[in-house]
mmCIF file of C-alpha atoms in Angstrom:
data_model
loop_
_atom_site.group_PDB
_atom_site.id
_atom_site.type_symbol
_atom_site.label_atom_id
_atom_site.label_comp_id
_atom_site.label_asym_id
_atom_site.label_seq_id
_atom_site.Cartn_x
_atom_site.Cartn_y
_atom_site.Cartn_z
ATOM 1 C CA UNK A 1 -9.936 122.329 -50.726
ATOM 2 C CA UNK A 2 -12.313 119.397 -50.161
ATOM 3 C CA UNK A 3 -11.019 115.858 -51.455
ATOM 4 C CA UNK A 4 -12.600 112.293 -51.272
ATOM 5 C CA UNK A 5 -11.035 109.675 -49.217
ATOM 6 C CA UNK A 6 -9.193 108.202 -52.198
ATOM 7 C CA UNK A 7 -7.656 111.602 -52.971
ATOM 8 C CA UNK A 8 -6.694 112.318 -49.522
ATOM 9 C CA UNK A 9 -4.913 109.239 -49.170
ATOM 10 C CA UNK A 10 -2.954 110.003 -52.249
ATOM 11 C CA UNK A 11 -2.332 113.692 -51.299
ATOM 12 C CA UNK A 12 -1.068 112.378 -47.972
ATOM 13 C CA UNK A 13 1.468 110.203 -49.746
ATOM 14 C CA UNK A 14 2.574 113.072 -52.089
ATOM 15 C CA UNK A 15 3.176 115.382 -49.360
ATOM 16 C CA UNK A 16 5.403 112.687 -47.455
ATOM 17 C CA UNK A 17 7.194 112.450 -50.981
ATOM 18 C CA UNK A 18 7.300 116.184 -51.199
ATOM 19 C CA UNK A 19 8.946 116.420 -47.706
ATOM 20 C CA UNK A 20 11.581 114.009 -48.324
ATOM 21 C CA UNK A 21 12.633 115.744 -51.766
ATOM 22 C CA UNK A 22 12.514 119.203 -50.172
ATOM 23 C CA UNK A 23 14.720 117.933 -47.254
ATOM 24 C CA UNK A 24 17.654 117.439 -49.626
ATOM 25 C CA UNK A 25 19.988 120.374 -49.271
ATOM 26 C CA UNK A 26 20.588 120.408 -53.144
ATOM 27 C CA UNK A 27 16.724 120.938 -53.844
ATOM 28 C CA UNK A 28 15.274 124.398 -54.450
ATOM 29 C CA UNK A 29 11.716 124.385 -53.136
ATOM 30 C CA UNK A 30 10.805 127.399 -55.115
ATOM 31 C CA UNK A 31 11.813 125.673 -58.365
ATOM 32 C CA UNK A 32 9.579 122.581 -57.459
ATOM 33 C CA UNK A 33 6.759 124.737 -56.582
ATOM 34 C CA UNK A 34 7.056 126.733 -59.684
ATOM 35 C CA UNK A 35 7.259 123.374 -61.765
ATOM 36 C CA UNK A 36 4.526 121.759 -60.273
ATOM 37 C CA UNK A 37 2.198 124.824 -60.714
ATOM 38 C CA UNK A 38 3.309 124.629 -64.481
ATOM 39 C CA UNK A 39 2.042 121.043 -64.440
ATOM 40 C CA UNK A 40 -1.417 122.420 -63.102
ATOM 41 C CA UNK A 41 -1.604 124.826 -65.888
ATOM 42 C CA UNK A 42 -1.112 122.078 -68.512
ATOM 43 C CA UNK A 43 -3.386 119.483 -66.983
ATOM 44 C CA UNK A 44 -6.153 122.366 -66.464
ATOM 45 C CA UNK A 45 -6.073 122.959 -70.501
ATOM 46 C CA UNK A 46 -5.587 119.433 -71.807
ATOM 47 C CA UNK A 47 -8.428 117.320 -70.262
ATOM 48 C CA UNK A 48 -7.308 114.144 -72.094
ATOM 49 C CA UNK A 49 -3.843 114.169 -70.320
ATOM 50 C CA UNK A 50 -5.755 114.964 -66.937
ATOM 51 C CA UNK A 51 -7.701 111.890 -67.535
ATOM 52 C CA UNK A 52 -5.004 109.746 -68.663
ATOM 53 C CA UNK A 53 -2.692 110.476 -65.695
ATOM 54 C CA UNK A 54 -5.603 109.682 -63.232
ATOM 55 C CA UNK A 55 -7.051 106.582 -65.022
ATOM 56 C CA UNK A 56 -7.738 104.158 -62.411
ATOM 57 C CA UNK A 57 -7.828 101.367 -65.005
ATOM 58 C CA UNK A 58 -4.183 101.633 -66.013
ATOM 59 C CA UNK A 59 -1.612 100.434 -63.565
ATOM 60 C CA UNK A 60 0.348 102.761 -61.322
ATOM 61 C CA UNK A 61 3.705 101.882 -63.446
ATOM 62 C CA UNK A 62 1.917 102.816 -66.523
ATOM 63 C CA UNK A 63 0.727 106.143 -65.289
ATOM 64 C CA UNK A 64 4.199 106.891 -63.773
ATOM 65 C CA UNK A 65 5.623 106.202 -67.068
ATOM 66 C CA UNK A 66 3.342 108.468 -68.969
ATOM 67 C CA UNK A 67 3.952 111.428 -66.271
ATOM 68 C CA UNK A 68 7.801 110.712 -66.889
ATOM 69 C CA UNK A 69 7.367 110.829 -70.846
ATOM 70 C CA UNK A 70 5.351 114.072 -70.559
ATOM 71 C CA UNK A 71 7.687 115.960 -68.307
ATOM 72 C CA UNK A 72 10.952 114.352 -68.458
ATOM 73 C CA UNK A 73 13.458 117.075 -69.526
ATOM 74 C CA UNK A 74 11.022 119.884 -68.864
ATOM 75 C CA UNK A 75 10.952 119.498 -64.974
ATOM 76 C CA UNK A 76 13.792 118.831 -62.426
ATOM 77 C CA UNK A 77 14.370 115.402 -60.937
ATOM 78 C CA UNK A 78 12.878 116.560 -57.576
ATOM 79 C CA UNK A 79 9.515 117.594 -59.153
ATOM 80 C CA UNK A 80 9.513 114.553 -61.219
ATOM 81 C CA UNK A 81 9.752 112.229 -58.259
ATOM 82 C CA UNK A 82 6.743 114.169 -56.717
ATOM 83 C CA UNK A 83 4.838 113.580 -59.809
ATOM 84 C CA UNK A 84 5.921 109.901 -59.580
ATOM 85 C CA UNK A 85 3.824 109.681 -56.259
ATOM 86 C CA UNK A 86 0.969 111.473 -57.573
ATOM 87 C CA UNK A 87 0.533 109.483 -60.836
ATOM 88 C CA UNK A 88 1.275 106.389 -58.851
ATOM 89 C CA UNK A 89 -1.772 106.891 -56.461
ATOM 90 C CA UNK A 90 -5.496 106.368 -56.996
ATOM 91 C CA UNK A 91 -7.487 109.772 -57.185
ATOM 92 C CA UNK A 92 -11.280 109.986 -56.855
ATOM 93 C CA UNK A 93 -11.196 112.112 -59.990
ATOM 94 C CA UNK A 94 -8.943 113.804 -62.565
ATOM 95 C CA UNK A 95 -9.961 117.552 -61.213
ATOM 96 C CA UNK A 96 -8.851 116.166 -57.566
ATOM 97 C CA UNK A 97 -5.479 114.936 -58.843
ATOM 98 C CA UNK A 98 -4.715 118.531 -60.483
ATOM 99 C CA UNK A 99 -6.188 120.142 -57.240
ATOM 100 C CA UNK A 100 -3.553 117.813 -55.255
ATOM 101 C CA UNK A 101 -0.641 119.004 -57.494
ATOM 102 C CA UNK A 102 -1.703 122.664 -56.853
ATOM 103 C CA UNK A 103 -1.658 121.831 -53.276
ATOM 104 C CA UNK A 104 1.668 120.436 -53.332
ATOM 105 C CA UNK A 105 2.997 123.259 -55.592
ATOM 106 C CA UNK A 106 1.822 126.002 -52.978
ATOM 107 C CA UNK A 107 3.319 123.976 -50.107
ATOM 108 C CA UNK A 108 6.856 123.997 -51.895
ATOM 109 C CA UNK A 109 6.598 127.670 -52.407
ATOM 110 C CA UNK A 110 5.880 128.215 -48.768
ATOM 111 C CA UNK A 111 8.612 126.038 -47.669
ATOM 112 C CA UNK A 112 10.905 128.474 -49.844
ATOM 113 C CA UNK A 113 9.572 131.176 -48.010
ATOM 114 C CA UNK A 114 10.238 129.715 -44.567
ATOM 115 C CA UNK A 115 13.773 128.553 -45.456
ATOM 116 C CA UNK A 116 14.403 132.271 -46.517
ATOM 117 C CA UNK A 117 12.668 133.584 -43.397
ATOM 118 C CA UNK A 118 10.126 135.348 -45.285
ATOM 119 C CA UNK A 119 6.829 133.517 -44.667
ATOM 120 C CA UNK A 120 5.510 136.080 -42.380
ATOM 121 C CA UNK A 121 6.320 138.699 -44.849
ATOM 122 C CA UNK A 122 4.328 136.606 -47.564
ATOM 123 C CA UNK A 123 1.499 135.945 -45.316
ATOM 124 C CA UNK A 124 1.038 139.657 -44.747
ATOM 125 C CA UNK A 125 1.243 140.381 -48.364
ATOM 126 C CA UNK A 126 -1.274 137.987 -49.353
ATOM 127 C CA UNK A 127 -3.535 139.672 -46.907
ATOM 128 C CA UNK A 128 -3.024 143.050 -48.143
ATOM 129 C CA UNK A 129 -3.437 141.729 -51.671
ATOM 130 C CA UNK A 130 -6.662 140.024 -50.695
ATOM 131 C CA UNK A 131 -8.069 143.250 -49.157
ATOM 132 C CA UNK A 132 -7.052 145.299 -52.406
ATOM 133 C CA UNK A 133 -9.077 142.852 -54.342
ATOM 134 C CA UNK A 134 -11.825 142.454 -52.201
ATOM 135 C CA UNK A 135 -12.026 146.102 -51.810
ATOM 136 C CA UNK A 136 -12.396 146.934 -55.673
ATOM 137 C CA UNK A 137 -15.495 145.088 -57.283
ATOM 138 C CA UNK A 138 -13.944 146.010 -60.611
ATOM 139 C CA UNK A 139 -10.719 144.480 -59.849
ATOM 140 C CA UNK A 140 -12.066 141.139 -58.654
ATOM 141 C CA UNK A 141 -14.368 141.084 -61.564
ATOM 142 C CA UNK A 142 -11.462 141.691 -63.991
ATOM 143 C CA UNK A 143 -9.310 139.031 -62.337
ATOM 144 C CA UNK A 144 -12.228 136.556 -62.013
ATOM 145 C CA UNK A 145 -13.543 136.851 -65.630
ATOM 146 C CA UNK A 146 -13.870 133.290 -67.035
ATOM 147 C CA UNK A 147 -13.691 134.872 -70.637
ATOM 148 C CA UNK A 148 -10.537 136.856 -70.156
ATOM 149 C CA UNK A 149 -7.381 135.320 -71.361
ATOM 150 C CA UNK A 150 -5.153 134.175 -68.746
ATOM 151 C CA UNK A 151 -2.325 135.853 -69.909
ATOM 152 C CA UNK A 152 -4.276 139.315 -69.681
ATOM 153 C CA UNK A 153 -5.013 138.528 -66.061
ATOM 154 C CA UNK A 154 -1.533 137.618 -65.371
ATOM 155 C CA UNK A 155 -0.118 140.845 -66.950
ATOM 156 C CA UNK A 156 -2.710 142.687 -64.809
ATOM 157 C CA UNK A 157 -1.438 141.126 -61.483
ATOM 158 C CA UNK A 158 2.062 141.729 -62.528
ATOM 159 C CA UNK A 159 1.304 145.381 -63.226
ATOM 160 C CA UNK A 160 -0.321 145.684 -59.918
ATOM 161 C CA UNK A 161 2.205 143.838 -57.574
ATOM 162 C CA UNK A 162 5.328 143.115 -59.366
ATOM 163 C CA UNK A 163 8.391 144.529 -57.538
ATOM 164 C CA UNK A 164 6.135 145.221 -54.831
ATOM 165 C CA UNK A 165 5.807 142.011 -53.109
ATOM 166 C CA UNK A 166 7.923 138.812 -52.599
ATOM 167 C CA UNK A 167 8.276 136.634 -55.511
ATOM 168 C CA UNK A 168 6.445 133.807 -53.893
ATOM 169 C CA UNK A 169 3.552 136.146 -53.094
ATOM 170 C CA UNK A 170 3.490 136.955 -56.867
ATOM 171 C CA UNK A 171 3.381 133.533 -57.820
ATOM 172 C CA UNK A 172 0.870 132.333 -55.362
ATOM 173 C CA UNK A 173 -1.615 135.190 -56.505
ATOM 174 C CA UNK A 174 -1.099 134.523 -59.979
ATOM 175 C CA UNK A 175 -2.167 130.957 -59.466
ATOM 176 C CA UNK A 176 -5.165 131.725 -57.705
ATOM 177 C CA UNK A 177 -6.026 134.093 -60.400
ATOM 178 C CA UNK A 178 -5.486 131.512 -63.159
ATOM 179 C CA UNK A 179 -7.623 129.034 -61.426
ATOM 180 C CA UNK A 180 -10.436 131.207 -60.236
ATOM 181 C CA UNK A 181 -13.978 130.032 -60.838
ATOM 182 C CA UNK A 182 -16.209 132.914 -61.423
ATOM 183 C CA UNK A 183 -15.712 135.597 -58.272
ATOM 184 C CA UNK A 184 -13.404 133.351 -56.305
ATOM 185 C CA UNK A 185 -10.194 135.351 -56.132
ATOM 186 C CA UNK A 186 -10.627 137.035 -52.864
ATOM 187 C CA UNK A 187 -11.644 133.778 -51.151
ATOM 188 C CA UNK A 188 -8.782 131.847 -52.855
ATOM 189 C CA UNK A 189 -6.449 134.703 -51.654
ATOM 190 C CA UNK A 190 -7.849 134.356 -48.028
ATOM 191 C CA UNK A 191 -7.319 130.557 -48.094
ATOM 192 C CA UNK A 192 -3.791 131.267 -48.989
ATOM 193 C CA UNK A 193 -3.258 133.590 -46.083
ATOM 194 C CA UNK A 194 -4.444 130.792 -43.718
ATOM 195 C CA UNK A 195 -2.104 128.322 -45.214
ATOM 196 C CA UNK A 196 0.903 130.719 -44.661
ATOM 197 C CA UNK A 197 -0.184 131.068 -41.115
ATOM 198 C CA UNK A 198 -0.364 127.466 -40.703
ATOM 199 C CA UNK A 199 3.283 127.330 -41.313
ATOM 200 C CA UNK A 200 3.764 129.550 -38.119
ATOM 201 C CA UNK A 201 1.363 127.220 -36.283
ATOM 202 C CA UNK A 202 -1.007 129.947 -36.329
ATOM 203 C CA UNK A 203 -4.774 130.242 -37.156
ATOM 204 C CA UNK A 204 -5.935 133.671 -38.430
ATOM 205 C CA UNK A 205 -7.850 136.419 -36.825
ATOM 206 C CA UNK A 206 -9.400 138.875 -39.519
ATOM 207 C CA UNK A 207 -10.020 142.056 -37.843
ATOM 208 C CA UNK A 208 -11.950 145.133 -39.060
ATOM 209 C CA UNK A 209 -11.620 148.349 -37.191
ATOM 210 C CA UNK A 210 -12.958 151.725 -37.599
ATOM 211 C CA UNK A 211 -9.815 153.193 -36.683
ATOM 212 C CA UNK A 212 -6.107 152.177 -37.231
ATOM 213 C CA UNK A 213 -4.664 150.360 -33.998
ATOM 214 C CA UNK A 214 -1.587 151.336 -32.638
ATOM 215 C CA UNK A 215 1.031 148.724 -31.904
ATOM 216 C CA UNK A 216 0.067 148.634 -28.321
ATOM 217 C CA UNK A 217 -3.517 148.015 -29.118
ATOM 218 C CA UNK A 218 -2.821 145.142 -31.537
ATOM 219 C CA UNK A 219 -0.676 143.531 -28.772
ATOM 220 C CA UNK A 220 -3.273 143.745 -26.651
ATOM 221 C CA UNK A 221 -6.097 142.570 -28.849
ATOM 222 C CA UNK A 222 -3.660 139.651 -29.818
ATOM 223 C CA UNK A 223 -3.194 138.587 -26.285
ATOM 224 C CA UNK A 224 -6.866 138.779 -25.500
ATOM 225 C CA UNK A 225 -7.992 136.839 -28.459
ATOM 226 C CA UNK A 226 -5.088 134.008 -27.952
ATOM 227 C CA UNK A 227 -6.555 133.727 -24.254
ATOM 228 C CA UNK A 228 -10.189 133.352 -25.733
ATOM 229 C CA UNK A 229 -9.322 130.719 -28.349
ATOM 230 C CA UNK A 230 -6.769 128.995 -26.550
ATOM 231 C CA UNK A 231 -4.196 129.244 -29.357
ATOM 232 C CA UNK A 232 -1.870 131.921 -31.190
ATOM 233 C CA UNK A 233 -3.623 133.750 -33.644
ATOM 234 C CA UNK A 234 -1.957 135.610 -36.651
ATOM 235 C CA UNK A 235 -3.822 138.976 -36.504
ATOM 236 C CA UNK A 236 -4.802 140.745 -40.036
ATOM 237 C CA UNK A 237 -6.246 144.277 -39.614
ATOM 238 C CA UNK A 238 -7.967 146.433 -42.051
ATOM 239 C CA UNK A 239 -9.685 149.832 -41.636
ATOM 240 C CA UNK A 240 -13.139 150.460 -42.358
ATOM 241 C CA UNK A 241 -14.598 153.688 -41.055
ATOM 242 C CA UNK A 242 -18.084 152.708 -42.101
ATOM 243 C CA UNK A 243 -18.155 150.847 -38.684
ATOM 244 C CA UNK A 244 -18.645 154.004 -37.049
ATOM 245 C CA UNK A 245 -16.312 152.672 -33.919
ATOM 246 C CA UNK A 246 -15.148 149.403 -32.579
ATOM 247 C CA UNK A 247 -13.851 146.089 -34.083
ATOM 248 C CA UNK A 248 -15.280 143.218 -35.939
ATOM 249 C CA UNK A 249 -13.217 139.945 -35.442
ATOM 250 C CA UNK A 250 -13.680 136.818 -37.631
ATOM 251 C CA UNK A 251 -11.735 133.574 -36.727
ATOM 252 C CA UNK A 252 -13.021 130.831 -38.874
ATOM 253 C CA UNK A 253 -16.752 130.824 -39.015
ATOM 254 C CA UNK A 254 -17.119 132.762 -35.639
ATOM 255 C CA UNK A 255 -17.604 136.459 -35.682
ATOM 256 C CA UNK A 256 -17.387 138.812 -32.827
ATOM 257 C CA UNK A 257 -19.019 142.033 -33.791
ATOM 258 C CA UNK A 258 -18.140 144.910 -31.323
ATOM 259 C CA UNK A 259 -18.587 147.689 -33.845
ATOM 260 C CA UNK A 260 -21.005 150.726 -33.650
ATOM 261 C CA UNK A 261 -22.576 149.740 -36.749
ATOM 262 C CA UNK A 262 -23.024 146.139 -35.489
ATOM 263 C CA UNK A 263 -24.621 147.209 -32.222
ATOM 264 C CA UNK A 264 -26.985 149.589 -33.991
ATOM 265 C CA UNK A 265 -28.030 146.881 -36.115
ATOM 266 C CA UNK A 266 -28.700 144.592 -33.360
ATOM 267 C CA UNK A 267 -30.775 147.124 -31.699
ATOM 268 C CA UNK A 268 -32.949 147.508 -34.874
ATOM 269 C CA UNK A 269 -33.410 143.693 -34.806
ATOM 270 C CA UNK A 270 -34.767 143.550 -31.079
ATOM 271 C CA UNK A 271 -36.892 146.445 -31.872
ATOM 272 C CA UNK A 272 -38.506 144.914 -34.923
ATOM 273 C CA UNK A 273 -39.049 141.937 -32.818
ATOM 274 C CA UNK A 274 -40.855 143.872 -30.144
#
């Protein structure tokens, strides 16, 4: 998510407020996350409300009062306190305000997974869902279809993954699908994997292997990559026999292609230049 300076500052303040709210032993992070994402859904649908809550010409107190009137009795007090911070700050655009609330909702849900000891499971499940979606052009097209009703896409997600993944995973996947622009579901899911990995102070290494890796091979590969990059990486592996042999590793924008297919492609490029 790319934000302009004013929105970045506003989100920083709201994240601090969220942290304070979630530190209260009586606050359920999952509830706060669900409620903040419900606000995102409403503001996505109602452009007038979106503009009013982010109206820089109105005083912070006026915007906070509007948010309270809109959501008082519909959201818990912890979620309302976070919205007070959001509405009281200056955002670069209405869209960035909504994106900021979405970021806060995701953060609250991942905090919930942390507190229950499930954040690594959620990260792994998000990766598997992302691979399933990206591996099926028909499924990604259906989930990314701008003309399809949101409820139909939600039903599809629940039919595929309900009772198979953690409730936090399912909620995060549904949110990506609801807000996907065109064929952006796979990319949105990969961003969630990275967010979950950050909760464990890790970057993500996406590994594609021609064959399934043994536990020993995964451990050795992880240790080697940690040494190369100088930090601990979360390893996510998928199998693609089309590689012929070897591995392809992607960390951020850097790709290490040690696959048979990649080596053959390199040879062909050298020959074409000869």
